[in-house]
């Protein structure tokens, strides 16, 4: 489960401006349908870290820090992120139904699809408020990359002919592309110099890669209480993340995942794989890959002047690696 | 089933440019996943009339007709329309649309949600290509209105405390808003004078209203073969369109719809209502409302000079009312 973070320590010079982003997001609650308001509050209010908006605001400090442009920019990325999660829920529900469709779960799909669309619409409206075509095009492109990422993730479920490179491509689409757009977008709308825009994009991209890898490691290592779902839930759902891929590389000929995916005692074999992965050095090895991306994120900052926002960006890269939930 | 129309007669001076819109739409087929290509072909290839793109192109003739801007504009509205249909089919769990199996029924819900998102993303990317902030903001706003319309339609299913005004609001959100944006957008990107832009918007909006009302009448009056779904399918799905609302107004105290919606012999009562509506004068009365909107669409053209595109716009308004499928 996402814990709220100490935003003022983590986001330094922009922490005080994040409530304005929340306020804009909360303007969505002003709808005629009480049940929609309730769904929005669940989707948007759930103690998220607001890391993407924070990155946008921080990057805005590379130029002429203008909250009139940055707040809609930051809100648009957070909303795009949340809309994607809402649609992922529909997709996950479909997974649960596999082989056992129930009327109730099908009925519940409809509001989630519509809620996600409603959020996409507002995200598009927010980014359009920046009045910046380059940012808008990036946003549309990110939406496309994310949707393609969703697609490739879904069909890869229960396929094990996957390798690490394809995993990295997948998490770029799923997570890093939006971090990159959040960061680059903040710099662009504030008119930062082009080398700083490029540094912001690179930083966001590599930070997002590190963030997702750590997320995928935590899915194995954290306790069920911390996660709010069973440890190893990705693998149980048929999704191979980095630790599982490294495990399959280590035992290429025969292993419990391979046996599970060919239909043999699925649940028991997957649980055995989860236990073995947790006890192996593979989580540490995965984290090492995450650390490499965080290091690249920090290296991208070399193009920026000393001081803020560089210092806070550096601290954020460290936090992403060190976090435990 | 939607028959393809004689585009050169119907769309006059822009008929020859519609294939360029199709070509841009078909560029989406160029994806790594054969199954996604297949889904896109089902969703996009199914013999649509391409009326929204045609309206966009026609409106472009009010200014400096520029296909580099108009083709992405027109493709974006068609794609937004189709993406909405894909998600609607998940929501409605529709088995068929335009006489062909829907993406949602052929594939699982999950890929259909993702397919719709993928199409939204490309629609956003296409409209961003116009480089015109006003058009982009209209587009985002239309997406929002359409998503809200979806929401209000869904919760209104099986509620009968609905009146004609709320129906009209609903079809504005569902259909007319996008026709308005298609038409206005074509005029804007080609730099038409402001009074012509406003006329184009008004024309599109009222044309869309007429179009949807006729669609809702055809759902009752056309044969199952023409529709590719059972006659009265809207009512069977619990959606009250204009003919059903007029029927409820005529028999306010007790009627088969009211009985069905309170759970009494649902299917039999709805079928009886469908039969009675088909034999009543209510379909004609509904068409009369549709005709009023078509007349208003034509009246909006008074602001435009004689000749093209005004003549084709007029013919299109007539076609929308006269069509039988």
XYZ file of C-alpha atoms in Angstrom:
650
model
C 0.000 0.000 0.000
C 1.222 3.455 -0.842
C 2.235 5.332 2.256
C 2.129 9.083 2.225
C 5.611 10.554 2.293
C 7.046 13.565 4.044
C 6.582 15.814 1.060
C 8.359 18.843 2.456
C 11.548 16.851 3.019
C 11.303 14.997 -0.267
C 10.137 17.700 -2.645
C 11.913 20.664 -1.052
C 11.300 23.905 -2.903
C 8.058 22.794 -4.578
C 6.407 20.998 -1.655
C 4.324 24.052 -0.802
C 2.932 24.213 -4.331
C 1.699 20.624 -4.491
C -1.577 21.438 -2.708
C -2.479 23.658 -5.674
C -2.168 20.573 -7.895
C -4.384 18.619 -5.526
C -6.880 21.447 -5.577
C -7.083 21.367 -9.356
C -7.468 17.583 -9.285
C -10.218 17.927 -6.710
C -12.115 20.254 -9.041
C -13.105 17.032 -10.825
C -15.208 16.098 -7.817
C -17.653 18.822 -8.798
C -19.966 16.532 -10.769
C -23.673 15.872 -10.776
C -23.376 12.197 -9.932
C -22.665 11.393 -6.268
C -21.388 7.940 -7.163
C -18.913 9.417 -9.645
C -17.676 11.831 -7.012
C -17.188 8.887 -4.709
C -15.244 6.911 -7.319
C -13.078 9.931 -8.079
C -12.303 10.415 -4.416
C -11.243 6.795 -4.151
C -9.136 6.993 -7.310
C -7.505 10.369 -6.698
C -7.550 10.783 -2.937
C -5.753 7.615 -1.893
C -2.584 8.996 -0.371
C -0.490 8.890 -3.521
C 3.035 10.221 -3.319
C 2.352 12.857 -6.000
C 5.812 12.106 -7.294
C 5.014 12.845 -10.943
C 3.528 16.288 -10.198
C 6.472 17.043 -7.923
C 8.911 16.195 -10.716
C 7.002 18.515 -13.060
C 7.095 21.395 -10.623
C 10.775 20.831 -9.872
C 11.609 20.879 -13.576
C 9.685 24.146 -13.838
C 12.382 25.689 -11.683
C 14.796 25.197 -14.576
C 12.980 28.050 -16.318
C 10.652 30.846 -15.392
C 8.707 29.101 -12.612
C 5.075 29.801 -13.511
C 2.412 28.015 -11.513
C -0.355 29.032 -13.935
C 1.251 26.681 -16.436
C 2.880 24.189 -14.082
C -0.176 23.326 -12.019
C -2.256 22.138 -15.014
C 0.842 20.400 -16.424
C 1.432 18.572 -13.137
C -2.250 17.759 -12.685
C -2.447 16.350 -16.197
C 0.342 13.827 -15.622
C -1.048 12.739 -12.264
C -4.477 12.346 -13.808
C -3.160 10.410 -16.779
C -1.339 8.128 -14.355
C -4.447 7.600 -12.241
C -6.698 7.044 -15.252
C -4.341 4.327 -16.409
C -4.550 2.668 -13.001
C -8.352 2.771 -13.165
C -8.355 1.027 -16.525
C -5.750 -1.438 -15.250
C -8.273 -2.356 -12.563
C -10.737 -3.338 -15.251
C -8.048 -5.419 -16.851
C -7.133 -7.058 -13.553
C -10.774 -7.817 -12.871
C -10.882 -9.583 -16.203
C -7.924 -11.666 -15.049
C -9.752 -12.684 -11.928
C -12.747 -13.662 -13.950
C -10.692 -15.868 -16.224
C -12.648 -19.065 -16.644
C -15.309 -17.949 -14.182
C -17.234 -14.924 -15.396
C -19.690 -13.458 -12.924
C -22.447 -10.986 -13.709
C -21.442 -8.799 -10.784
C -17.844 -8.345 -11.862
C -18.897 -7.611 -15.443
C -21.302 -4.955 -14.273
C -18.567 -3.290 -12.272
C -16.417 -2.891 -15.362
C -18.653 -0.270 -16.886
C -18.252 2.545 -14.361
C -14.496 1.975 -14.229
C -14.123 2.245 -17.987
C -16.162 5.443 -17.967
C -14.370 6.844 -14.938
C -11.030 6.308 -16.657
C -12.287 7.983 -19.829
C -13.592 10.905 -17.803
C -10.176 11.279 -16.192
C -8.357 11.020 -19.540
C -10.598 13.793 -20.816
C -9.720 16.077 -17.945
C -6.050 15.207 -18.254
C -6.183 16.253 -21.910
C -8.006 19.424 -20.965
C -5.407 20.274 -18.309
C -2.471 19.778 -20.620
C -4.226 21.871 -23.269
C -4.370 24.709 -20.722
C -0.610 25.036 -20.973
C -1.202 26.310 -24.483
C 2.044 24.616 -25.481
C 1.852 22.437 -28.585
C 5.113 20.656 -27.896
C 3.936 19.604 -24.457
C 0.553 18.561 -25.807
C 2.174 16.413 -28.466
C 4.427 14.803 -25.877
C 1.400 14.119 -23.755
C -0.488 12.455 -26.602
C 2.576 10.447 -27.492
C 2.982 9.296 -23.891
C -0.634 8.230 -23.785
C 0.037 6.201 -26.928
C 3.194 4.635 -25.509
C 1.393 3.804 -22.265
C -1.552 2.248 -24.074
C 0.829 0.195 -26.192
C 2.656 -0.797 -23.026
C -0.613 -1.960 -21.476
C -1.305 -3.957 -24.589
C 2.061 -5.647 -24.623
C 1.836 -6.387 -20.906
C -1.519 -8.021 -21.292
C -0.565 -10.361 -24.062
C 2.687 -11.250 -22.363
C 0.827 -12.590 -19.365
C 1.459 -16.316 -19.164
C 4.063 -16.140 -21.878
C 7.528 -16.873 -20.663
C 9.516 -16.270 -23.816
C 10.398 -12.884 -22.414
C 13.725 -11.430 -21.724
C 15.072 -8.607 -19.658
C 15.308 -6.211 -22.576
C 11.645 -6.630 -23.360
C 10.855 -6.106 -19.695
C 12.755 -2.831 -19.761
C 10.879 -1.726 -22.888
C 7.643 -2.591 -21.175
C 8.319 -0.610 -18.007
C 9.504 2.308 -20.095
C 6.064 2.387 -21.699
C 4.198 1.750 -18.496
C 6.004 4.125 -16.155
C 9.151 5.844 -17.364
C 7.555 7.526 -20.377
C 5.178 9.452 -18.129
C 7.915 10.427 -15.676
C 9.896 11.682 -18.682
C 6.940 13.705 -19.941
C 6.212 15.085 -16.478
C 9.764 16.265 -16.088
C 10.314 17.520 -19.624
C 6.883 19.171 -19.646
C 7.603 21.225 -16.543
C 10.836 22.460 -18.092
C 9.244 23.235 -21.458
C 6.242 25.198 -20.197
C 8.570 27.378 -18.110
C 10.799 28.061 -21.083
C 13.911 26.325 -19.753
C 16.938 26.312 -22.065
C 16.970 23.342 -24.419
C 19.900 21.468 -22.782
C 18.056 21.668 -19.471
C 14.859 20.413 -21.100
C 16.798 17.436 -22.415
C 18.403 16.809 -19.029
C 14.988 16.951 -17.375
C 13.612 14.412 -19.824
C 16.528 12.037 -19.355
C 16.319 12.413 -15.575
C 12.582 11.692 -15.555
C 12.923 8.714 -17.822
C 15.695 7.027 -15.819
C 14.028 7.898 -12.511
C 10.845 6.256 -13.771
C 12.768 3.115 -14.757
C 14.332 2.915 -11.294
C 10.964 3.582 -9.673
C 9.243 0.748 -11.531
C 12.020 -1.762 -10.949
C 11.919 -1.040 -7.216
C 8.139 -1.374 -7.321
C 8.511 -4.762 -8.933
C 11.082 -5.850 -6.328
C 8.847 -4.629 -3.497
C 6.042 -6.739 -4.913
C 8.173 -9.722 -3.891
C 9.974 -8.425 -0.825
C 7.442 -6.348 1.075
C 4.974 -7.945 3.444
C 1.368 -8.374 2.416
C 0.394 -5.681 4.930
C 2.779 -3.162 3.413
C 1.558 -3.932 -0.085
C -2.134 -4.324 0.559
C -1.999 -7.442 -1.630
C -0.235 -10.806 -1.432
C 3.538 -10.769 -1.887
C 4.392 -11.948 -5.379
C 1.024 -10.802 -6.725
C 2.488 -9.875 -10.114
C 3.768 -13.382 -10.694
C 0.555 -14.886 -9.351
C -1.270 -12.817 -11.980
C 1.038 -14.179 -14.664
C 3.216 -11.096 -15.110
C 6.931 -11.668 -15.267
C 8.876 -8.796 -13.755
C 12.638 -8.503 -13.403
C 13.157 -10.823 -10.392
C 11.123 -13.575 -12.042
C 12.930 -13.123 -15.353
C 16.308 -13.396 -13.631
C 15.058 -16.513 -11.858
C 14.052 -18.052 -15.190
C 17.439 -17.154 -16.636
C 19.152 -18.876 -13.720
C 17.159 -22.096 -14.198
C 16.489 -22.064 -17.922
C 15.647 -25.693 -18.472
C 13.158 -26.415 -15.746
C 11.734 -24.292 -12.990
C 8.458 -23.862 -11.096
C 7.377 -20.853 -13.195
C 7.803 -22.777 -16.411
C 5.859 -25.684 -14.924
C 3.121 -23.393 -13.626
C 2.761 -21.662 -16.993
C 2.382 -25.012 -18.708
C -0.539 -25.660 -16.391
C 1.071 -27.954 -13.842
C -0.050 -27.215 -10.255
C -0.108 -23.569 -11.111
C -0.669 -21.939 -7.763
C 1.682 -24.219 -5.824
C 4.496 -23.867 -8.345
C 4.138 -20.085 -8.472
C 4.176 -19.906 -4.679
C 7.317 -22.000 -4.622
C 8.933 -19.669 -7.169
C 7.960 -16.648 -5.069
C 9.492 -18.186 -1.957
C 12.684 -19.086 -3.799
C 12.969 -15.639 -5.356
C 12.515 -14.006 -1.960
C 15.309 -16.142 -0.516
C 17.662 -15.846 -3.484
C 19.987 -12.959 -4.198
C 17.821 -12.062 -7.196
C 15.951 -9.258 -5.481
C 19.270 -7.623 -4.633
C 20.436 -8.202 -8.203
C 17.241 -6.569 -9.490
C 17.706 -3.625 -7.150
C 21.197 -3.263 -8.546
C 19.650 -2.714 -11.984
C 17.299 -0.173 -10.422
C 20.278 1.571 -8.851
C 21.990 1.802 -12.212
C 19.001 3.679 -13.625
C 18.902 5.972 -10.590
C 22.591 6.685 -11.132
C 21.928 7.520 -14.770
C 19.135 9.824 -13.639
C 21.557 11.654 -11.375
C 24.202 11.769 -14.110
C 21.705 13.472 -16.407
C 21.663 16.309 -13.870
C 25.284 17.145 -14.716
C 23.909 19.443 -17.399
C 22.150 21.529 -14.731
C 23.573 24.264 -12.528
C 24.307 23.453 -8.874
C 21.663 24.155 -6.222
C 17.924 23.755 -6.786
C 16.187 21.915 -8.294
C 19.220 19.697 -8.837
C 19.680 18.908 -5.146
C 16.064 17.853 -4.702
C 16.187 15.803 -7.904
C 19.224 13.976 -6.497
C 17.504 13.292 -3.196
C 14.474 11.998 -5.038
C 16.567 9.514 -7.005
C 17.984 8.251 -3.736
C 14.541 7.994 -2.158
C 13.189 5.996 -5.076
C 15.852 3.363 -4.518
C 15.759 3.318 -0.734
C 12.003 3.272 -0.223
C 10.421 0.256 1.414
C 6.846 0.728 0.195
C -26.285 -2.826 -40.760
C -24.868 0.416 -41.961
C -24.685 0.485 -45.676
C -21.821 2.353 -47.159
C -23.108 5.480 -48.771
C -22.404 6.958 -52.167
C -19.781 9.290 -50.823
C -19.231 11.237 -54.009
C -22.907 12.197 -54.192
C -23.206 12.882 -50.492
C -19.945 14.636 -49.756
C -19.516 16.430 -53.053
C -16.380 18.552 -53.193
C -14.541 16.688 -50.424
C -15.411 13.106 -51.361
C -12.104 12.671 -53.154
C -10.171 13.678 -50.060
C -11.776 11.201 -47.679
C -9.452 8.351 -48.700
C -6.563 10.395 -47.287
C -8.352 10.344 -43.924
C -8.790 6.590 -44.185
C -5.154 6.252 -45.050
C -4.115 8.132 -41.923
C -6.471 6.007 -39.831
C -5.020 2.878 -41.375
C -1.543 3.967 -40.310
C -2.625 2.720 -36.883
C -2.588 -0.818 -38.240
C 1.184 -0.618 -38.376
C 1.763 -2.167 -34.955
C 3.905 -4.974 -33.643
C 1.025 -7.065 -32.403
C -0.918 -8.964 -35.072
C -3.886 -9.328 -32.715
C -3.984 -5.552 -32.175
C -3.960 -5.010 -35.905
C -6.860 -7.391 -36.173
C -8.793 -5.560 -33.456
C -8.124 -2.215 -35.118
C -9.326 -3.521 -38.436
C -12.543 -4.711 -36.812
C -13.043 -1.406 -35.022
C -12.064 0.969 -37.820
C -12.788 -0.936 -40.964
C -16.460 -1.678 -40.502
C -18.091 0.334 -43.238
C -18.720 3.550 -41.342
C -20.160 6.471 -43.264
C -17.202 8.714 -42.399
C -19.739 11.478 -41.885
C -17.769 13.268 -39.167
C -14.579 13.484 -41.225
C -16.613 14.640 -44.213
C -18.155 17.454 -42.154
C -14.672 18.511 -41.026
C -13.347 18.622 -44.559
C -16.404 20.497 -45.809
C -16.013 23.097 -43.072
C -12.394 23.481 -44.139
C -13.689 24.909 -47.388
C -14.927 27.911 -45.423
C -11.293 28.962 -45.094
C -8.017 28.197 -46.742
C -8.605 24.515 -47.550
C -5.440 22.827 -46.253
C -5.368 19.051 -46.211
C -2.198 18.937 -44.119
C -4.292 20.281 -41.249
C -7.699 18.921 -42.222
C -6.750 15.277 -42.629
C -5.410 14.902 -39.056
C -8.352 16.967 -37.780
C -10.847 14.725 -39.574
C -9.028 11.538 -38.552
C -8.985 12.638 -34.921
C -12.759 13.054 -34.732
C -13.411 9.739 -36.466
C -10.977 8.015 -34.147
C -12.445 9.625 -31.057
C -15.860 8.477 -32.237
C -14.664 4.926 -32.838
C -12.758 4.746 -29.550
C -15.922 5.761 -27.757
C -17.820 2.977 -29.521
C -15.193 0.446 -28.464
C -15.538 1.467 -24.830
C -19.320 1.673 -25.106
C -19.339 -1.910 -26.249
C -17.448 -2.946 -23.127
C -19.933 -0.973 -21.067
C -22.989 -2.312 -22.858
C -21.466 -5.725 -23.409
C -22.803 -5.423 -26.936
C -22.341 -8.448 -29.105
C -22.729 -6.747 -32.435
C -22.339 -3.318 -33.939
C -23.015 -2.449 -37.567
C -23.913 -6.110 -37.992
C -20.420 -7.256 -37.099
C -19.210 -8.769 -33.864
C -17.857 -6.061 -31.549
C -14.266 -6.003 -30.382
C -15.537 -6.549 -26.835
C -17.400 -9.710 -27.790
C -14.720 -11.122 -30.059
C -11.910 -10.417 -27.692
C -11.959 -10.060 -23.931
C -13.036 -6.899 -22.181
C -9.496 -6.117 -21.138
C -8.014 -5.754 -24.624
C -11.042 -3.702 -25.669
C -10.422 -1.228 -22.881
C -6.809 -1.010 -23.977
C -7.742 -0.801 -27.657
C -9.989 2.155 -26.888
C -7.203 3.839 -24.928
C -4.806 3.249 -27.786
C -7.267 4.875 -30.174
C -7.852 7.824 -27.825
C -4.099 8.319 -27.729
C -3.831 8.434 -31.512
C -6.839 10.723 -31.719
C -5.113 13.108 -29.323
C -1.919 12.854 -31.325
C -3.750 13.612 -34.590
C -5.516 16.663 -33.221
C -2.215 17.895 -31.771
C -0.786 17.766 -35.303
C -3.038 20.660 -36.241
C -0.886 22.762 -33.934
C -3.999 24.743 -33.066
C -4.595 25.222 -29.345
C -8.224 26.254 -29.782
C -9.010 23.079 -31.683
C -7.102 20.974 -29.163
C -9.004 22.491 -26.272
C -12.304 21.884 -28.056
C -11.260 18.312 -28.621
C -10.406 17.749 -24.947
C -13.647 19.379 -23.935
C -15.618 17.165 -26.311
C -13.947 14.100 -24.896
C -15.005 15.289 -21.443
C -18.588 15.963 -22.547
C -18.755 12.554 -24.229
C -17.386 10.751 -21.173
C -19.879 12.574 -18.963
C -22.611 11.644 -21.429
C -21.604 7.991 -21.195
C -21.778 8.273 -17.441
C -25.207 9.842 -17.421
C -26.487 7.325 -19.940
C -25.296 4.433 -17.873
C -26.879 5.505 -14.642
C -30.096 6.390 -16.433
C -30.525 2.848 -17.661
C -33.638 1.434 -16.036
C -34.581 4.773 -14.587
C -37.742 6.156 -16.056
C -37.875 9.515 -14.314
C -36.431 10.930 -17.488
C -37.872 13.538 -19.701
C -37.311 14.667 -23.230
C -35.078 17.573 -22.232
C -32.688 15.269 -20.431
C -32.703 12.975 -23.439
C -31.704 15.896 -25.635
C -28.898 16.838 -23.224
C -27.728 13.267 -23.303
C -27.575 12.954 -27.095
C -25.835 16.311 -27.291
C -23.072 14.845 -25.141
C -23.037 11.513 -26.902
C -23.191 12.624 -30.518
C -23.838 16.277 -31.299
C -20.831 17.607 -29.366
C -18.452 15.673 -31.591
C -20.229 16.689 -34.805
C -19.946 20.289 -33.578
C -16.239 19.892 -32.899
C -15.655 18.178 -36.229
C -17.339 20.983 -38.093
C -15.959 23.893 -36.087
C -12.497 22.315 -36.072
C -12.342 22.111 -39.853
C -13.287 25.777 -40.105
C -10.816 26.867 -37.415
C -7.755 25.064 -38.715
C -8.337 26.569 -42.152
C -8.635 30.062 -40.708
C -12.267 30.666 -41.664
C -13.741 34.010 -40.550
C -15.242 33.871 -37.065
C -18.927 34.120 -38.140
C -18.360 31.151 -40.439
C -16.666 29.217 -37.630
C -19.710 29.833 -35.465
C -22.075 28.823 -38.249
C -20.083 25.633 -38.776
C -20.272 24.784 -35.092
C -24.019 25.410 -34.941
C -24.562 23.402 -38.130
C -22.547 20.465 -36.784
C -24.276 20.507 -33.450
C -27.827 20.516 -34.868
C -26.900 17.996 -37.566
C -25.586 15.704 -34.834
C -28.810 16.051 -32.857
C -30.864 15.159 -35.931
C -28.521 12.281 -36.722
C -28.857 10.730 -33.262
C -32.634 11.130 -33.104
C -32.983 9.382 -36.456
C -30.623 6.681 -35.220
C -32.838 6.170 -32.201
C -35.966 6.020 -34.372
C -34.308 3.537 -36.729
C -33.506 1.349 -33.740
C -37.270 0.817 -33.517
C -38.347 1.020 -37.135
C -35.670 -0.733 -39.131
C -35.606 -4.470 -39.537
C -33.137 -6.547 -37.599
C -31.255 -7.216 -40.841
C -30.888 -3.529 -41.588
C -29.705 -2.806 -38.065
C -27.561 -5.830 -37.471
C -29.236 -6.128 -34.054
C -32.777 -6.759 -32.794
C -35.292 -3.950 -33.389
C -35.855 -2.049 -30.153
C -32.451 -3.082 -28.830
C -31.984 0.216 -26.965
C -35.128 -0.292 -24.956
C -34.312 -3.955 -24.410
C -30.992 -2.774 -22.943
C -32.865 -0.411 -20.635
C -32.090 2.818 -22.486
C -34.996 5.191 -23.006
C -34.682 7.092 -26.263
C -37.114 9.629 -27.686
C -39.817 7.248 -28.985
C -39.934 5.405 -25.668
C -40.034 8.667 -23.709
C -42.939 9.929 -25.810
C -44.691 6.603 -25.253
C -44.244 6.972 -21.487
C -45.567 10.513 -21.674
C -48.634 9.281 -23.529
C -49.397 6.611 -20.905
C -48.011 8.191 -17.758
C -49.800 6.126 -15.132
C -49.311 2.607 -16.315
C -47.538 1.156 -19.328
C -45.477 -1.906 -20.222
C -42.153 -0.070 -19.886
C -42.993 1.044 -16.382
C -44.052 -2.498 -15.527
C -40.909 -3.990 -17.075
C -38.665 -1.558 -15.228
C -40.301 -2.500 -11.943
C -39.343 -6.064 -12.704
C -42.636 -7.474 -13.949
C -42.236 -9.826 -16.933
C -39.454 -7.642 -18.188
C -38.758 -9.074 -21.607
C -42.428 -9.611 -22.532
C -43.457 -6.141 -21.414
C -40.572 -4.493 -23.264
C -41.379 -6.435 -26.409
C -44.991 -5.303 -26.142
C -43.862 -1.690 -25.753
C -41.605 -2.034 -28.802
C -44.475 -3.411 -30.878
C -46.825 -0.652 -29.733
C -44.253 2.056 -30.398
C -43.655 0.697 -33.900
C -47.376 0.816 -34.632
C -48.047 4.183 -32.984
C -47.450 7.569 -34.554
C -44.624 8.123 -32.089
C -41.843 7.271 -34.487
C -43.166 9.896 -36.880
C -43.478 12.343 -34.006
C -39.866 11.634 -33.032
C -38.725 12.107 -36.620
C -40.498 15.444 -36.581
C -38.210 16.498 -33.720
C -35.247 15.262 -35.719
C -36.438 17.298 -38.698
C -36.604 20.425 -36.552
C -32.937 20.009 -35.662
C -32.037 19.405 -39.304
C -33.908 22.587 -40.205
C -31.972 24.490 -37.559
C -28.752 23.061 -38.989
C -29.697 24.391 -42.423
C -30.724 27.760 -40.969
C -27.285 28.109 -39.401
C -25.931 28.050 -42.952
C -27.586 31.412 -43.647
C -24.408 33.019 -42.379
C -22.426 31.361 -45.200
C -22.040 32.439 -48.812
C -24.017 30.597 -51.507
C -22.391 27.662 -53.317
C -19.997 25.200 -51.714
C -19.712 23.925 -49.070
C -23.167 25.250 -48.199
C -24.957 23.192 -50.851
C -23.350 19.950 -49.721
C -24.040 20.774 -46.085
C -27.713 21.237 -46.997
C -27.867 17.941 -48.841
C -26.235 16.210 -45.893
C -28.873 17.533 -43.499
C -31.533 16.141 -45.814
C -29.768 12.779 -46.075
C -29.509 12.461 -42.300
C -33.277 12.741 -42.001
C -34.177 10.611 -45.011
C -31.780 7.713 -44.428
C -33.216 4.309 -43.707
C -30.186 2.747 -42.048
